[in-house]
Short mmCIF file of C-alpha atoms in Angstrom, two decimals:
data_model
loop_
_atom_site.label_atom_id
_atom_site.label_comp_id
_atom_site.label_asym_id
_atom_site.label_seq_id
_atom_site.Cartn_x
_atom_site.Cartn_y
_atom_site.Cartn_z
CA MET A 30 -290.53 104.75 -119.92
CA SER A 31 -288.08 102.37 -118.32
CA LEU A 32 -284.33 102.89 -118.35
CA ARG A 33 -283.83 99.69 -120.31
CA LEU A 34 -286.21 100.87 -123.07
CA ARG A 35 -284.64 104.33 -123.16
CA LEU A 36 -281.16 102.90 -123.55
CA ALA A 37 -282.32 100.45 -126.24
CA LEU A 38 -284.09 103.20 -128.22
CA GLY A 39 -281.14 105.56 -127.86
CA ILE A 40 -278.60 103.00 -129.02
CA GLY A 41 -280.94 101.92 -131.83
CA LEU A 42 -281.29 105.53 -132.99
CA VAL A 43 -277.51 105.96 -133.02
CA VAL A 44 -277.11 102.76 -135.06
CA ALA A 45 -279.84 103.83 -137.49
CA VAL A 46 -278.28 107.25 -138.06
CA SER A 47 -274.87 105.64 -138.53
CA LEU A 48 -276.25 103.20 -141.10
CA ALA A 49 -278.07 106.03 -142.92
CA VAL A 50 -274.87 108.07 -143.16
CA LEU A 51 -272.98 104.99 -144.34
CA GLY A 52 -275.68 104.32 -146.94
CA LEU A 53 -275.49 107.85 -148.26
CA VAL A 54 -271.73 107.61 -148.57
CA VAL A 55 -271.85 104.21 -150.33
CA VAL A 56 -274.66 105.15 -152.70
CA GLY A 57 -273.06 108.50 -153.52
CA SER A 58 -269.66 107.00 -154.20
CA THR A 59 -271.16 104.20 -156.32
CA ARG A 60 -273.26 106.63 -158.34
CA SER A 61 -270.27 108.89 -158.84
CA SER A 62 -268.22 105.93 -160.03
CA LEU A 63 -270.91 104.84 -162.50
CA ILE A 64 -271.35 108.38 -163.83
CA ASP A 65 -267.60 108.68 -164.32
CA SER A 66 -267.60 105.41 -166.26
CA THR A 67 -270.45 106.69 -168.45
CA ARG A 68 -268.64 110.00 -168.95
CA ARG A 69 -265.54 108.16 -170.14
CA GLN A 70 -267.73 106.22 -172.58
CA LEU A 71 -269.13 109.45 -173.94
CA LEU A 72 -265.72 111.02 -174.26
CA GLY A 73 -264.54 107.99 -176.23
CA SER A 74 -267.57 108.18 -178.49
CA LEU A 75 -267.05 111.90 -179.08
CA PHE A 76 -263.43 111.28 -179.96
CA ASN A 77 -264.48 108.75 -182.54
CA ARG A 78 -267.09 111.11 -183.94
CA THR A 79 -264.84 114.09 -184.28
CA SER A 80 -261.56 112.55 -185.38
CA ALA A 81 -261.74 109.00 -186.66
CA THR A 82 -264.88 107.68 -188.30
CA PRO A 83 -267.17 109.80 -190.49
CA PRO A 84 -270.92 109.52 -190.00
CA PRO A 85 -272.83 107.03 -192.15
CA PRO A 86 -274.03 108.27 -195.54
CA ASP A 87 -277.64 109.12 -196.09
CA GLY A 88 -279.76 106.09 -196.85
CA ALA A 89 -277.32 103.62 -195.32
CA ASP A 90 -278.55 100.81 -193.10
CA ARG A 91 -278.02 102.03 -189.50
CA ARG A 92 -278.25 98.50 -188.18
CA THR A 93 -274.70 97.99 -189.43
CA ASP A 94 -273.53 101.20 -187.69
CA THR A 95 -272.39 100.07 -184.23
CA ARG A 96 -271.72 103.64 -183.13
CA GLY A 97 -275.37 104.39 -182.59
CA LEU A 98 -276.17 101.41 -180.40
CA ALA A 99 -274.76 102.69 -177.04
CA THR A 100 -275.33 106.48 -177.23
CA ALA A 101 -277.65 108.91 -178.98
CA HIS A 102 -276.00 111.26 -181.49
CA PHE A 103 -276.87 114.82 -182.47
CA ALA A 104 -275.18 117.32 -184.79
CA PHE A 105 -275.90 121.06 -184.78
CA GLU A 106 -274.80 123.75 -187.15
CA LEU A 107 -273.24 126.94 -185.93
CA ASP A 108 -276.63 128.69 -186.08
CA GLY A 109 -278.15 125.97 -183.85
CA SER A 110 -280.08 124.09 -186.53
CA LEU A 111 -280.28 120.31 -186.04
CA ILE A 112 -278.79 118.33 -188.87
CA VAL A 113 -278.43 114.82 -187.28
CA ALA A 114 -280.55 113.08 -184.59
CA GLU A 115 -279.76 109.40 -184.07
CA PRO A 116 -281.34 107.54 -181.09
CA ALA A 117 -279.48 105.09 -178.89
CA GLY A 118 -280.22 101.41 -178.95
CA PRO A 119 -280.67 98.97 -181.77
CA PRO A 120 -282.38 100.27 -184.94
CA SER A 121 -285.28 97.90 -184.45
CA GLU A 122 -286.01 99.20 -180.92
CA PRO A 123 -284.53 102.68 -180.64
CA LEU A 124 -284.59 104.43 -177.28
CA PRO A 125 -286.42 107.74 -176.88
CA LEU A 126 -284.32 110.76 -177.72
CA PRO A 127 -283.14 113.14 -175.00
CA ASP A 128 -285.09 116.36 -174.65
CA LEU A 129 -282.45 118.99 -175.43
CA ARG A 130 -283.37 122.65 -174.98
CA LEU A 131 -281.63 125.74 -176.28
CA ASN A 132 -280.00 126.53 -172.96
CA ASP A 133 -278.71 122.93 -172.80
CA ILE A 134 -277.07 123.38 -176.22
CA VAL A 135 -275.45 126.62 -175.06
CA ARG A 136 -273.96 124.90 -171.99
CA LEU A 137 -272.78 121.98 -174.12
CA ARG A 138 -270.96 124.31 -176.57
CA SER A 139 -269.30 125.93 -173.53
CA GLY A 140 -267.80 122.57 -172.54
CA TYR A 141 -270.17 121.60 -169.74
CA SER A 142 -272.04 118.31 -169.40
CA VAL A 143 -275.78 118.24 -168.78
CA THR A 144 -278.27 115.66 -167.56
CA VAL A 145 -281.66 115.73 -169.22
CA ASP A 146 -284.77 113.57 -169.38
CA ALA A 147 -285.98 111.69 -172.42
CA VAL A 148 -288.73 113.27 -174.48
CA ASP A 149 -291.23 110.83 -172.97
CA GLY A 150 -289.75 111.13 -169.43
CA SER A 151 -288.96 107.40 -169.23
CA MET A 152 -285.23 107.77 -168.59
CA ARG A 153 -282.41 110.24 -168.17
CA TYR A 154 -279.36 111.00 -170.31
CA LEU A 155 -275.89 112.26 -169.62
CA VAL A 156 -274.95 114.57 -172.51
CA LEU A 157 -271.51 115.81 -173.69
CA ALA A 158 -270.54 117.78 -176.81
CA ALA A 159 -267.47 118.56 -178.90
CA ASN A 160 -267.03 121.42 -181.44
CA ARG A 161 -265.60 120.65 -184.90
CA ALA A 162 -263.34 122.99 -186.79
CA ASN A 163 -266.07 123.74 -189.30
CA GLY A 164 -268.34 125.05 -186.52
CA ARG A 165 -270.51 121.95 -186.29
CA THR A 166 -271.24 120.63 -182.78
CA GLU A 167 -271.24 116.88 -182.23
CA VAL A 168 -273.39 115.78 -179.25
CA GLU A 169 -273.35 112.35 -177.60
CA ALA A 170 -275.99 111.34 -174.99
CA ALA A 171 -275.62 108.16 -172.92
CA PRO A 172 -278.76 106.75 -171.30
CA LEU A 173 -278.58 106.47 -167.50
CA ASP A 174 -281.22 103.77 -167.14
CA GLN A 175 -278.63 101.14 -166.18
CA VAL A 176 -276.99 103.51 -163.72
CA ASP A 177 -280.34 104.39 -162.14
CA ALA A 178 -281.33 100.71 -161.99
CA THR A 179 -278.04 99.79 -160.36
CA ILE A 180 -278.39 102.59 -157.79
CA ALA A 181 -282.00 101.63 -157.06
CA ALA A 182 -281.03 97.99 -156.53
CA LEU A 183 -278.13 99.05 -154.32
CA ILE A 184 -280.41 101.25 -152.22
CA GLY A 185 -282.96 98.47 -151.84
CA ARG A 186 -280.37 95.92 -150.76
CA PHE A 187 -278.71 98.39 -148.42
CA VAL A 188 -282.04 99.30 -146.77
CA LEU A 189 -282.86 95.65 -146.21
CA GLY A 190 -279.39 94.98 -144.82
CA ALA A 191 -279.55 98.08 -142.61
CA LEU A 192 -282.93 97.07 -141.21
CA LEU A 193 -281.63 93.59 -140.49
CA MET A 194 -278.51 94.97 -138.83
CA LEU A 195 -280.61 97.45 -136.83
CA ALA A 196 -282.88 94.67 -135.60
CA ILE A 197 -279.88 92.53 -134.63
CA ALA A 198 -278.20 95.49 -132.88
CA VAL A 199 -281.35 96.41 -130.94
CA GLY A 200 -281.89 92.78 -129.95
CA ALA A 201 -278.29 92.48 -128.79
CA VAL A 202 -278.55 95.75 -126.85
CA VAL A 203 -281.74 94.61 -125.14
CA ALA A 204 -280.15 91.29 -124.20
CA VAL A 205 -277.00 92.96 -122.87
CA LEU A 206 -279.01 95.54 -120.94
CA ARG A 207 -281.27 92.88 -119.48
CA HIS A 208 -278.24 90.94 -118.29
CA GLY A 209 -276.32 94.03 -117.14
CA LEU A 210 -279.24 95.66 -115.33
CA ARG A 211 -280.45 92.49 -113.65
CA PRO A 212 -278.55 93.40 -110.45
CA LEU A 213 -280.52 96.67 -110.39
CA ASP A 214 -283.71 94.61 -110.33
CA ASP A 215 -282.30 92.76 -107.31
CA VAL A 216 -281.57 96.12 -105.69
CA ILE A 217 -285.16 97.26 -106.31
CA VAL A 218 -286.58 94.01 -104.92
CA THR A 219 -284.37 94.28 -101.82
CA ALA A 220 -285.27 97.96 -101.31
CA ASP A 221 -288.99 97.12 -101.56
CA ALA A 222 -288.53 94.32 -99.04
CA VAL A 223 -286.73 96.67 -96.64
CA ALA A 224 -289.47 99.27 -97.10
CA GLN A 225 -292.02 96.61 -96.12
CA GLY A 226 -290.16 95.93 -92.87
CA GLU A 227 -287.68 93.18 -93.78
CA ARG A 228 -284.67 94.99 -92.34
CA GLU A 229 -282.31 92.02 -92.48
CA GLN A 230 -282.26 91.96 -96.28
CA ARG A 231 -278.88 92.66 -97.89
CA ILE A 232 -278.19 93.99 -101.38
CA PRO A 233 -275.82 91.73 -103.37
CA THR A 234 -272.69 93.70 -104.18
CA ASP A 235 -270.77 91.18 -106.30
CA ARG A 236 -272.95 91.13 -109.42
CA GLY A 237 -273.00 93.19 -112.59
CA PRO A 238 -270.44 95.60 -114.03
CA THR A 239 -268.26 97.87 -111.95
CA GLU A 240 -270.70 100.78 -111.90
CA VAL A 241 -273.59 98.58 -110.78
CA ARG A 242 -271.42 96.99 -108.06
CA ARG A 243 -270.42 100.43 -106.79
CA LEU A 244 -274.05 101.54 -106.76
CA SER A 245 -275.09 98.34 -104.99
CA SER A 246 -272.33 98.77 -102.40
CA ALA A 247 -273.34 102.38 -101.73
CA LEU A 248 -277.01 101.46 -101.36
CA ASP A 249 -276.16 98.48 -99.16
CA ARG A 250 -274.09 100.71 -96.87
CA MET A 251 -276.95 103.19 -96.74
CA LEU A 252 -279.44 100.45 -95.88
CA GLN A 253 -277.09 99.07 -93.22
CA GLN A 254 -276.77 102.53 -91.71
CA GLN A 255 -280.52 103.05 -91.78
CA ARG A 256 -281.00 99.58 -90.29
CA ALA A 257 -278.60 100.44 -87.47
CA GLU A 258 -280.32 103.79 -86.92
CA LEU A 259 -283.76 102.18 -86.87
CA THR A 260 -282.55 99.47 -84.52
CA PHE A 261 -281.00 102.09 -82.27
CA ARG A 262 -284.19 104.15 -82.40
CA ASP A 263 -286.32 101.14 -81.51
CA ALA A 264 -283.97 100.27 -78.67
CA SER A 265 -283.99 103.89 -77.48
CA GLU A 266 -287.77 103.99 -77.56
CA SER A 267 -287.92 100.71 -75.68
CA ARG A 268 -285.46 102.00 -73.08
CA LEU A 269 -287.39 105.25 -72.83
CA ARG A 270 -290.65 103.40 -72.20
CA GLN A 271 -288.93 101.19 -69.65
CA PHE A 272 -287.30 104.27 -68.11
CA ILE A 273 -290.62 106.06 -67.76
CA SER A 274 -292.24 102.96 -66.31
CA ASP A 275 -289.43 102.39 -63.79
CA ALA A 276 -289.17 106.06 -62.84
CA SER A 277 -292.92 106.22 -62.32
CA HIS A 278 -292.77 103.10 -60.17
CA GLU A 279 -289.90 104.47 -58.10
CA LEU A 280 -291.66 107.79 -57.55
CA GLN A 281 -295.08 106.27 -56.97
CA THR A 282 -294.20 104.71 -53.62
CA PRO A 283 -292.81 107.83 -51.88
CA ILE A 284 -295.49 110.05 -53.39
CA THR A 285 -298.21 107.66 -52.21
CA SER A 286 -296.65 107.62 -48.76
CA VAL A 287 -296.47 111.42 -48.58
CA LEU A 288 -300.07 111.78 -49.80
CA GLY A 289 -301.25 109.19 -47.32
CA TRP A 290 -299.65 110.91 -44.33
CA THR A 291 -300.82 114.36 -45.42
CA GLN A 292 -304.41 113.10 -45.81
CA LEU A 293 -304.31 111.53 -42.35
CA GLN A 294 -303.06 114.77 -40.86
CA ARG A 295 -305.67 116.85 -42.69
CA LYS A 296 -308.48 114.61 -41.47
CA GLY A 297 -307.25 114.96 -37.89
CA ALA A 298 -306.60 111.25 -37.50
CA LEU A 299 -303.17 111.79 -35.97
CA ASP A 300 -302.29 112.79 -32.46
CA ALA A 301 -299.15 114.71 -31.55
CA ALA A 302 -296.95 111.62 -31.66
CA GLY A 303 -298.55 110.54 -34.93
CA GLU A 304 -297.96 113.94 -36.48
CA ALA A 305 -294.30 113.78 -35.48
CA ALA A 306 -294.01 110.32 -37.03
CA ALA A 307 -295.83 111.56 -40.14
CA MET A 308 -293.40 114.46 -40.52
CA GLU A 309 -290.47 112.05 -40.20
CA ARG A 310 -291.91 109.76 -42.85
CA ILE A 311 -292.71 112.66 -45.16
CA GLU A 312 -289.17 113.98 -44.74
CA ALA A 313 -287.66 110.54 -45.35
CA GLU A 314 -289.73 109.96 -48.48
CA SER A 315 -288.95 113.49 -49.68
CA ARG A 316 -285.25 112.85 -49.24
CA ARG A 317 -285.66 109.60 -51.12
CA MET A 318 -287.36 111.40 -54.02
CA ALA A 319 -284.72 114.15 -53.93
CA ALA A 320 -281.93 111.57 -54.11
CA LEU A 321 -283.64 109.87 -57.03
CA VAL A 322 -284.10 113.17 -58.84
CA ASP A 323 -280.45 114.11 -58.20
CA ASP A 324 -279.31 110.81 -59.65
CA LEU A 325 -281.48 111.33 -62.72
CA LEU A 326 -280.15 114.87 -63.09
CA VAL A 327 -276.56 113.62 -63.01
CA LEU A 328 -277.33 111.05 -65.70
CA ALA A 329 -279.17 113.62 -67.81
CA ARG A 330 -276.24 116.02 -67.67
CA LEU A 331 -273.81 113.30 -68.57
CA ASP A 332 -276.05 112.24 -71.44
CA GLU A 333 -275.82 115.77 -72.80
CA HIS A 334 -272.02 115.28 -73.05
CA ARG A 335 -271.37 117.97 -70.50
CA SER A 336 -268.25 116.17 -69.39
CA PHE A 337 -266.46 119.37 -68.44
CA GLU A 338 -269.31 120.87 -66.43
CA PRO A 339 -267.58 121.93 -63.17
CA ARG A 340 -270.00 120.28 -60.78
CA LEU A 341 -269.76 116.95 -62.60
CA VAL A 342 -266.17 116.14 -63.52
CA ALA A 343 -264.16 119.28 -62.94
CA SER A 344 -260.56 118.09 -63.18
CA SER A 345 -258.02 118.30 -60.42
CA VAL A 346 -255.15 116.11 -59.28
CA ILE A 347 -256.44 113.48 -56.87
CA ASP A 348 -255.15 110.36 -55.17
CA LEU A 349 -257.36 107.35 -55.83
CA ALA A 350 -255.84 105.54 -52.87
CA ALA A 351 -256.95 108.34 -50.54
CA ILE A 352 -260.44 108.35 -52.03
CA ALA A 353 -260.72 104.57 -51.65
CA HIS A 354 -259.41 104.84 -48.07
CA ASP A 355 -262.12 107.35 -47.10
CA ALA A 356 -264.84 105.33 -48.86
CA VAL A 357 -263.80 102.11 -47.10
CA LEU A 358 -263.80 103.85 -43.70
CA ASP A 359 -267.35 105.13 -44.26
CA ALA A 360 -268.51 101.71 -45.50
CA ARG A 361 -267.09 100.06 -42.39
CA ALA A 362 -268.92 102.59 -40.23
CA VAL A 363 -272.22 101.85 -41.98
CA ASP A 364 -271.75 98.06 -41.86
CA PRO A 365 -269.31 97.27 -39.01
CA ASP A 366 -270.02 93.51 -39.20
CA ARG A 367 -268.65 93.26 -42.74
CA SER A 368 -264.94 92.84 -43.43
CA ILE A 369 -263.80 95.34 -46.08
CA VAL A 370 -260.10 95.16 -46.90
CA LEU A 371 -258.28 98.02 -48.64
CA ASP A 372 -255.27 97.14 -50.77
CA ALA A 373 -253.69 100.45 -51.79
CA PRO A 374 -250.02 100.42 -50.82
CA GLN A 375 -249.04 103.44 -52.93
CA PRO A 376 -250.68 106.69 -54.01
CA VAL A 377 -252.30 106.55 -57.43
CA VAL A 378 -252.67 110.00 -58.98
CA VAL A 379 -255.24 110.75 -61.66
CA ALA A 380 -256.99 113.84 -63.00
CA GLY A 381 -260.68 114.03 -62.17
CA ASN A 382 -263.41 115.22 -59.87
CA PRO A 383 -262.80 113.87 -56.34
CA ASP A 384 -266.47 114.03 -55.36
CA ARG A 385 -267.61 112.12 -58.43
CA LEU A 386 -264.91 109.49 -58.16
CA ARG A 387 -265.75 109.11 -54.49
CA GLN A 388 -269.36 108.60 -55.58
CA VAL A 389 -268.18 105.82 -57.92
CA VAL A 390 -266.48 103.94 -55.07
CA ASP A 391 -269.37 104.58 -52.66
CA ASN A 392 -271.89 103.20 -55.16
CA LEU A 393 -269.83 100.08 -55.75
CA LEU A 394 -269.48 99.45 -52.00
CA ARG A 395 -273.20 100.10 -51.48
CA ASN A 396 -273.89 97.57 -54.23
CA VAL A 397 -271.85 95.03 -52.26
CA ARG A 398 -273.72 95.88 -49.07
CA VAL A 399 -277.19 95.59 -50.65
CA HIS A 400 -276.74 92.53 -52.87
CA THR A 401 -274.62 90.23 -50.69
CA PRO A 402 -275.55 88.50 -47.43
CA ALA A 403 -274.65 90.22 -44.18
CA GLY A 404 -271.04 89.72 -43.15
CA THR A 405 -269.84 88.82 -46.67
CA PRO A 406 -266.21 90.01 -46.99
CA ALA A 407 -265.28 92.58 -49.61
CA ARG A 408 -262.01 93.93 -50.93
CA VAL A 409 -260.98 97.18 -52.62
CA VAL A 410 -257.76 97.25 -54.67
CA VAL A 411 -256.18 100.41 -56.12
CA ARG A 412 -253.32 100.04 -58.57
CA ALA A 413 -251.44 102.13 -61.14
CA SER A 414 -250.21 100.72 -64.46
CA PRO A 415 -247.43 102.97 -65.76
CA ALA A 416 -246.91 100.73 -68.78
CA ASP A 417 -250.29 101.61 -70.30
CA GLY A 418 -250.86 104.87 -68.40
CA THR A 419 -253.96 103.73 -66.51
CA ALA A 420 -255.13 103.41 -62.93
CA THR A 421 -257.61 100.79 -61.69
CA ILE A 422 -260.01 100.45 -58.80
CA VAL A 423 -261.23 96.90 -58.19
CA VAL A 424 -264.16 96.21 -55.86
CA GLU A 425 -264.83 92.51 -55.28
CA ASP A 426 -266.87 90.45 -52.87
CA GLU A 427 -267.35 86.81 -51.96
CA GLY A 428 -271.10 86.70 -52.47
CA VAL A 429 -273.20 84.70 -54.92
CA GLY A 430 -271.95 86.63 -57.95
CA ILE A 431 -273.91 87.84 -60.96
CA ASP A 432 -275.92 85.68 -63.33
CA PRO A 433 -274.03 85.53 -66.68
CA GLU A 434 -277.08 86.69 -68.64
CA HIS A 435 -277.26 89.82 -66.45
CA LEU A 436 -273.67 90.97 -66.98
CA VAL A 437 -274.61 92.75 -70.20
CA GLN A 438 -277.42 94.83 -68.70
CA ILE A 439 -276.18 95.33 -65.18
CA PHE A 440 -275.21 98.96 -65.93
CA ASP A 441 -278.58 99.82 -67.52
CA ARG A 442 -280.68 102.43 -65.79
CA PHE A 443 -283.36 101.19 -63.42
CA TRP A 444 -282.25 97.62 -64.08
CA ARG A 445 -282.66 95.32 -61.11
CA ARG A 446 -282.22 91.60 -60.79
CA ASP A 447 -285.49 91.48 -58.86
CA ALA A 448 -288.16 92.44 -61.42
CA SER A 449 -290.72 93.01 -58.64
CA ARG A 450 -288.65 96.06 -57.55
CA VAL A 451 -289.32 95.41 -53.87
CA ARG A 452 -287.50 98.03 -51.79
CA THR A 453 -286.00 95.43 -49.45
CA THR A 454 -284.08 93.76 -52.30
CA GLY A 455 -282.45 96.82 -53.79
CA GLY A 456 -282.61 100.52 -54.58
CA ALA A 457 -283.87 102.34 -57.63
CA GLY A 458 -281.42 100.64 -59.99
CA LEU A 459 -279.44 103.80 -60.76
CA GLY A 460 -276.29 103.21 -58.72
CA LEU A 461 -274.34 101.20 -61.28
CA ALA A 462 -275.70 103.31 -64.13
CA ILE A 463 -274.25 106.40 -62.44
CA VAL A 464 -270.96 104.55 -61.93
CA SER A 465 -270.75 103.74 -65.64
CA ALA A 466 -271.69 107.29 -66.71
CA LEU A 467 -269.23 108.98 -64.34
CA VAL A 468 -266.37 106.68 -65.29
CA GLU A 469 -267.01 107.26 -68.99
CA ALA A 470 -267.13 111.03 -68.35
CA HIS A 471 -263.62 110.71 -66.90
CA GLY A 472 -262.43 108.90 -70.03
CA GLY A 473 -262.41 105.47 -68.39
CA SER A 474 -264.39 102.25 -68.43
CA VAL A 475 -266.01 99.87 -65.96
CA VAL A 476 -266.69 96.16 -66.38
CA ALA A 477 -268.41 93.57 -64.23
CA ALA A 478 -267.40 89.92 -63.94
CA ASN A 479 -267.58 86.93 -61.60
CA ARG A 480 -264.72 85.70 -59.42
CA GLU A 481 -263.48 82.18 -59.92
CA GLY A 482 -264.10 81.34 -56.29
CA GLY A 483 -267.51 83.01 -56.20
CA GLY A 484 -268.60 86.62 -55.95
CA ALA A 485 -268.65 89.65 -58.20
CA VAL A 486 -265.78 91.85 -59.40
CA PHE A 487 -266.17 95.43 -60.64
CA THR A 488 -263.08 96.92 -62.32
CA VAL A 489 -262.84 100.67 -62.96
CA THR A 490 -260.08 101.78 -65.33
CA LEU A 491 -259.11 105.46 -65.56
CA PRO A 492 -256.38 107.28 -67.50
CA SER A 493 -253.61 108.28 -65.13
CA SER A 494 -252.05 111.05 -67.27
CA LEU A 495 -252.62 114.64 -66.20
CA PRO A 496 -254.55 116.95 -68.54
CA SER A 497 -252.89 119.99 -70.10
CA SER A 498 -255.31 122.26 -68.22
CA LEU A 499 -253.32 121.54 -65.05
CA SER A 500 -250.00 122.79 -66.40
CA SER A 501 -247.91 125.27 -64.43
CA SER A 502 -248.82 128.12 -66.76
CA SER A 503 -252.33 128.36 -65.30
CA LEU A 504 -251.55 127.89 -61.63
CA SER A 505 -252.35 130.28 -58.82
CA SER A 506 -250.58 129.02 -55.69
CA SER A 507 -247.17 127.56 -54.86
CA LEU A 508 -245.95 124.82 -52.59
CA SER A 509 -242.56 124.72 -50.89
CA LEU A 510 -241.29 121.18 -50.48
CA SER A 511 -238.40 119.68 -48.58
CA LEU A 512 -237.20 116.15 -48.06
CA SER A 513 -237.45 115.14 -44.41
CA SER A 514 -234.58 112.71 -44.80
CA LEU A 515 -232.09 115.39 -45.79
CA PRO A 516 -229.98 117.04 -43.09
CA LEU A 517 -230.88 120.41 -44.52
CA SER A 518 -234.21 121.54 -45.84
CA VAL A 519 -234.04 122.16 -49.57
CA PRO A 520 -237.08 124.18 -50.66
CA VAL A 521 -238.38 123.44 -54.12
CA PRO A 522 -241.07 125.84 -55.36
CA VAL A 523 -243.84 124.09 -57.29
CA SER A 524 -246.79 125.95 -58.78
CA TRP A 525 -250.18 124.29 -58.88
CA SER A 526 -253.78 125.30 -59.44
CA GLY A 527 -255.99 126.11 -56.50
CA SER A 528 -258.43 123.29 -57.31
CA GLY A 529 -255.67 120.66 -57.21
CA SER A 530 -253.35 121.97 -54.52
CA HIS A 531 -255.08 120.15 -51.65
CA SER A 532 -254.89 116.78 -53.40
CA MET A 533 -251.31 117.46 -54.46
CA ARG A 534 -250.35 118.26 -50.87
CA THR A 535 -251.90 115.00 -49.68
CA TYR A 536 -250.12 113.05 -52.38
CA LEU A 537 -246.71 114.62 -51.67
CA ARG A 538 -247.04 114.12 -47.93
CA ARG A 539 -247.74 110.42 -48.49
CA LEU A 540 -244.48 110.30 -50.45
CA GLY A 541 -242.59 111.73 -47.44
CA PHE A 542 -242.42 115.40 -48.38
CA ARG A 543 -243.22 118.31 -46.13
CA CYS A 544 -245.37 121.00 -47.72
CA ARG A 545 -246.00 124.65 -46.99
CA THR A 546 -248.46 126.72 -49.00
CA ARG A 547 -247.90 130.30 -49.97
CA GLN A 548 -250.38 132.32 -51.98
CA GLN A 549 -248.94 134.18 -54.94
CA ARG A 550 -249.46 137.90 -55.16
#
C-alpha cells in the first residue's frame, strides 16, 4: 500500500469517526429536546385532567372533546382496576392504545415516566401519571411517532451529508497529498536514474513543503557524496591500473637485461671480459631496480600518513640555504657545462628532515638536467617570508617549459611527457611525485609553472615555524655562544636537541657566532 493511499485512508477514517461522533451528539440532543417538549405537553394535559376540566360524561360525543385528540387517557382506581381508556387521535381514526402492564402502573404511581409500545407495536408512547386525592390515578400517554419520524429523517439527512462531506474531504486530501508528495516522486525518479548509472542527476531541493525540502536536501547531499566517492574510486582504480602498468614497464627492462646476461653466462657464451661486463650490467640494472623500489617505498609510506616516521621526515632545525648550497654544488659536479646559480643570501631555518629536503632539491635539479637541453642555465632561489611564516625554494630554468595541459598531472606518479617511456628521454616518472609527497609530509606545497621568458619554475613552500617538539624542555646538549665582534666573549648557554644541534651550529656560525658544544651530564 502506497504512502499516499495510507494517508488518505487514515485521514478519511479520522473524518468519518469525527462525523459519527458529531451525528450522535446532534441526534441525541435533538431527541432529548423533542422528548422534553412532549413531556411538557403531557404535564400540561395532566394538570388539566386533575385540576381544571372534569372528564366528559358517559354517552357524550367525544369528537367535541379536544382533550383526547393529542394524548391517550387512562384512569385507574386505587386497587388498579381500569375505569377510563381513551385513545389518542380523532374519534373517527383513533390511534392504538399503549400497552400498559402492571409494573408500568406501579412505576407511574411512584412518579416515574415510562415509554411503552402500542398494543399492535406500530408506535411508542411516553406515559406520565398523576394521583388524585380520592386515590384515582390519571394517566396521559403521548404518541412518539412524530418524534421518531423526525429523528429518523434527521439521521437520514445527516448520513447523506456526512457521506458527502467524507467524499469531499477524502478527495481534497488525495489532491493535497498528490501535490505535496510530487517532489518525492521526483526524488524517486532521480534515485532510480542514479542507480542506473546517471551520476550527474541532481535532486531538486526547492519544491514541496519544508519537510520534503529537507529530505530532498539530505538525499541530494548523500548522492553528491556518493558521486564524489564513486568518482574518486574510479579515478583511484584508473590510477592503480596505470600505476601497475607503468611499474611493470619500468621493472621489465632491467629484469629482462638481468635475465639476458645470466642466460648468456649460463650457456657459456661469455669470455672473461664478457662476464665482467655482464656483472657490471647486472649490478647497474639491480641498482636501478633498487632505486625504483626505494622510491616506491617512500611513496607508499607517505601514502600511509606516516609523516612522523623518523626515517622519512624526522624533524630537526635545518638551514634551507645550506641544503640548497650543497645540492647546487653536487649538480654542478655532475653537469659542469651547465650554469646553476644559487641565490640564498641569508640562512632560512625550517623544521624538517634534512635528507628528505635535500632529496627534494636534488630531484628538482635532476629534472632540470634531464628535461632541458645541455648547457641550459638554471637558478635556485631560497627565501624566507616572515610576514606569512613560510620559506620558499624556487628552482627555475630557461628551457622550453612545460605544456599547459601537463601542469595538472606533472606530479602524478609514473607520469612522463614522453608516453613511449624511452629511457633516454627521462626516468621512471617518480621524481616529481616524490617531491610533492615529501613537501606535503613537511606541511608545505609545491607548484609548477612556466616563466614569462621561457622555461619552467618549481616553487616549494614550507612552514618556517619551529615545532613544539624542539622546545628546550626536551633537549640533551648545550651550545655556548659568543659574539666575535665583542671585545670580550660573552657565553650564552642554549639547550638544543641532539638531532638539531648540528644544523643549529651551522646556522649560528653563518650569523657570525662562535659555537662550542658541551654534552650535559
